[in-house]
mmCIF file of C-alpha atoms in Angstrom:
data_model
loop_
_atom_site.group_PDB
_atom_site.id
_atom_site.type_symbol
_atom_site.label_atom_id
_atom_site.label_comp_id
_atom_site.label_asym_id
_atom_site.label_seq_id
_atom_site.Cartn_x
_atom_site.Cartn_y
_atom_site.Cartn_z
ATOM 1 C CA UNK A 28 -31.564 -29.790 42.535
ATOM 2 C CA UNK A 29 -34.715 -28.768 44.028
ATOM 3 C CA UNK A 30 -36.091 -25.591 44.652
ATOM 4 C CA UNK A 31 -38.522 -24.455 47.308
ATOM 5 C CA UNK A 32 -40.311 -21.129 48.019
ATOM 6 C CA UNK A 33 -42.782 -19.934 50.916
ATOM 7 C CA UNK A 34 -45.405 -18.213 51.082
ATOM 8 C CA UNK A 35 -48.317 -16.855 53.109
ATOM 9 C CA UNK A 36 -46.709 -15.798 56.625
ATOM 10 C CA UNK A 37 -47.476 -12.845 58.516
ATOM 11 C CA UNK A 38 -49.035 -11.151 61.227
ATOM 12 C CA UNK A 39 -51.947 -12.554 62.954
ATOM 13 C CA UNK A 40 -53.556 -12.278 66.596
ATOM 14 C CA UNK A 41 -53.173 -15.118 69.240
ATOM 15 C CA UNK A 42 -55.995 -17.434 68.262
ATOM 16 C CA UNK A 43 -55.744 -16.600 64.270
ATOM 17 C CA UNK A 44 -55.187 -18.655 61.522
ATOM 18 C CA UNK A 45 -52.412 -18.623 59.119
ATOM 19 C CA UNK A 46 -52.063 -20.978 56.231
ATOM 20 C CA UNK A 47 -48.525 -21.754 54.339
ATOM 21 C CA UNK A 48 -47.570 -22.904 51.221
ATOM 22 C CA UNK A 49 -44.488 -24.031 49.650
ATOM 23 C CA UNK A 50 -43.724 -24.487 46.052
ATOM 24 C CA UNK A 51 -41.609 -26.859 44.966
ATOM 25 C CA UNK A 52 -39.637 -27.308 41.286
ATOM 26 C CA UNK A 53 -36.961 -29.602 40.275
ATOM 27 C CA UNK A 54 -36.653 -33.153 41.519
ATOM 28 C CA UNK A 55 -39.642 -35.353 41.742
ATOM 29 C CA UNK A 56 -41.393 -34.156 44.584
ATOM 30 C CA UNK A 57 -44.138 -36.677 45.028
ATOM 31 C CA UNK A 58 -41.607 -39.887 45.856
ATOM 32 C CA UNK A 59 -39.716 -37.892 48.844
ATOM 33 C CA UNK A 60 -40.665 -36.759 52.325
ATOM 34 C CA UNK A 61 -41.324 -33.148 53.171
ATOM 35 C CA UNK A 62 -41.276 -31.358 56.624
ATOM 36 C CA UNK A 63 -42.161 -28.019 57.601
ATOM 37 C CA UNK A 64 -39.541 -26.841 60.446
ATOM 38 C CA UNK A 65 -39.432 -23.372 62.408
ATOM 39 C CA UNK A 66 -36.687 -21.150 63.721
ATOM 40 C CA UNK A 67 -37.450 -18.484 66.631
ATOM 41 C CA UNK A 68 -34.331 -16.272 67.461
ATOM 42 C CA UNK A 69 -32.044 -17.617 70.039
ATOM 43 C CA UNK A 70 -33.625 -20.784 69.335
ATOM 44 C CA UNK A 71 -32.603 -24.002 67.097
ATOM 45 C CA UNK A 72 -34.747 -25.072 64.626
ATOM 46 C CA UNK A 73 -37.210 -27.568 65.434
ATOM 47 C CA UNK A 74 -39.541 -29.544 63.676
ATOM 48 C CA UNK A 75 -43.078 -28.737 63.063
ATOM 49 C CA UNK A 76 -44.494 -31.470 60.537
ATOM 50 C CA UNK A 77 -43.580 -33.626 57.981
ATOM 51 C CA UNK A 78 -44.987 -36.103 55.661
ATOM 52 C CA UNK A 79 -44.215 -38.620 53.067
ATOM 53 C CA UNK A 80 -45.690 -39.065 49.644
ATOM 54 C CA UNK A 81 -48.439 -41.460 50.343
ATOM 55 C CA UNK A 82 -49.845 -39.309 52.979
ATOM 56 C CA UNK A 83 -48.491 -40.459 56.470
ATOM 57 C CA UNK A 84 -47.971 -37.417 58.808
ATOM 58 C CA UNK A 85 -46.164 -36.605 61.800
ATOM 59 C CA UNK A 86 -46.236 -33.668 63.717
ATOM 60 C CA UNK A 87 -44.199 -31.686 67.071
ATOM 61 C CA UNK A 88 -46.436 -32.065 70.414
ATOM 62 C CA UNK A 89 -46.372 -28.067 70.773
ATOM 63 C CA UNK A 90 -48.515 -27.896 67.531
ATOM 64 C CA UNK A 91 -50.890 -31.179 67.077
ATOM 65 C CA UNK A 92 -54.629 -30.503 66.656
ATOM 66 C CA UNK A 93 -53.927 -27.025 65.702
ATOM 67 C CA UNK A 94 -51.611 -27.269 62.615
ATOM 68 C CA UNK A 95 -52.424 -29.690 59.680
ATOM 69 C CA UNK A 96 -50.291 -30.631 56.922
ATOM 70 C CA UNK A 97 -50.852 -31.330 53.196
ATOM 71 C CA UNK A 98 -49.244 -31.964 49.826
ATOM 72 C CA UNK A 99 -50.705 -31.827 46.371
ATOM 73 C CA UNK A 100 -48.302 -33.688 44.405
ATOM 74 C CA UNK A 101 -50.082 -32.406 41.240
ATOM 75 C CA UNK A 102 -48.978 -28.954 41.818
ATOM 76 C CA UNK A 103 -45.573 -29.778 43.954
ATOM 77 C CA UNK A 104 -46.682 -27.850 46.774
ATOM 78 C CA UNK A 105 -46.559 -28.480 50.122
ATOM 79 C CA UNK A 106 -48.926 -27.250 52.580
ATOM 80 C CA UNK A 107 -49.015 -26.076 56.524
ATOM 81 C CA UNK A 108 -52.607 -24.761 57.617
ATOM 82 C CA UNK A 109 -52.310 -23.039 61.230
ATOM 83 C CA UNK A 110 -54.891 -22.298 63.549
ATOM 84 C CA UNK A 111 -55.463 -21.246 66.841
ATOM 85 C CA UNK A 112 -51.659 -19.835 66.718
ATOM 86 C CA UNK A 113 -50.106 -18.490 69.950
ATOM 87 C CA UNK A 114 -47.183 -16.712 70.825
ATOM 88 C CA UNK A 115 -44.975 -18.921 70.890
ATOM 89 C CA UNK A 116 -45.655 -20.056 67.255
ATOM 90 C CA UNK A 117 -43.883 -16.849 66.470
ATOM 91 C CA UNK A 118 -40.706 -17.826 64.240
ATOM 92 C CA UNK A 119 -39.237 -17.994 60.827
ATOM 93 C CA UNK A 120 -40.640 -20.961 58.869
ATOM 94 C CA UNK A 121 -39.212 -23.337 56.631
ATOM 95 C CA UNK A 122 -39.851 -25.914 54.247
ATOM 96 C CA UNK A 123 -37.755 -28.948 53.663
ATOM 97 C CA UNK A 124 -36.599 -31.405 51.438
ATOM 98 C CA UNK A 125 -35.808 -34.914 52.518
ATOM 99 C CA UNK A 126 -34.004 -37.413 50.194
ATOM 100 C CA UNK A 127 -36.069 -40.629 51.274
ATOM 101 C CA UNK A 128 -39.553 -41.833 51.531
ATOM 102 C CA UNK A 129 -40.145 -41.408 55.596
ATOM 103 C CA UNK A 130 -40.415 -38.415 57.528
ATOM 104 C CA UNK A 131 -37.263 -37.302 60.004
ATOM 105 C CA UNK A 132 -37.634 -34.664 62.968
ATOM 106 C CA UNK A 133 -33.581 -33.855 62.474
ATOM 107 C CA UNK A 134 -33.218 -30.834 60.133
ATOM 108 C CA UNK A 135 -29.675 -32.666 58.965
ATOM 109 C CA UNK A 136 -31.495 -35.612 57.474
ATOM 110 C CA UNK A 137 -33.156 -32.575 54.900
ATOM 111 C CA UNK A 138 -31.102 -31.918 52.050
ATOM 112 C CA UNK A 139 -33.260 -28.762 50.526
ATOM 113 C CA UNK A 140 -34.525 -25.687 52.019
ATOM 114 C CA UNK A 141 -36.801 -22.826 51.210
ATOM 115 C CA UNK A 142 -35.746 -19.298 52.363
ATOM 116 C CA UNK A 143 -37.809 -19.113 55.233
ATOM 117 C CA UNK A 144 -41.087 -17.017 56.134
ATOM 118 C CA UNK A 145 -41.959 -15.178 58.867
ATOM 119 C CA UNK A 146 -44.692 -16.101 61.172
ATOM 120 C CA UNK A 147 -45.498 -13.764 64.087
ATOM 121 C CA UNK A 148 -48.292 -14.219 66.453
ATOM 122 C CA UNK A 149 -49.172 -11.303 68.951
ATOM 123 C CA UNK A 150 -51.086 -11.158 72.251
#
């Protein structure tokens, strides 16, 4: 079992910055991949960023050079720092657990999920 919980989302104008955390408590987080994934409504939910435990990183083409993710496996948190957020970053944010050592884009290959935060950008 593994537990995760957001924090830090909000409201913040177009060109803000916003900065996420999620803790996480159970299962070993420091050998498994993590991702950071985002719902807006009417929308699926895509992926933002991930990363693995040694400290490779992907992220989504809407959000590279503006977001950056980190991990201190210390304090089982996972981290998404946001800046220069627009509009369309608005959504529901989650954090993810994935069962293996590299990082997926496909929600199904995560097998824990925090309860989501709420992100909204306005213009």
């Amino acid at each position: 079992q593994v537990q995760l919980v957001e924090s830090g989302g909000g409201l913040v104008q177009a060109g803000g910055s916003l900065s996420l955390s999620c803790a996480a408590s159970g299962r070993t987080f420091s050998r498994y991949a993590m991702g950071w994934f985002r719902q807006a409504p009417g929308k699926e939910r895509e992926f933002v960023a991930g990363m693995n435990w040694i400290g490779g990183k992907t992220y989504a083409d809407s959000v590279k050079g503006r977001f950056t993710i980190s991990r201190d496996n210390a304090k089982n948190t996972l981290y998404l720092q946001m800046s220069s957020l627009k509009p369309e970053d608005t959504a529901v944010y989650y954090c993810a657990h994935r069962p293996a050592f590299a990082i997926s884009e496909r929600p199904d290959e995560y097998d824990y999920w925090g309860q989501g935060i709420q992100v909204t950008v306005s213009s």
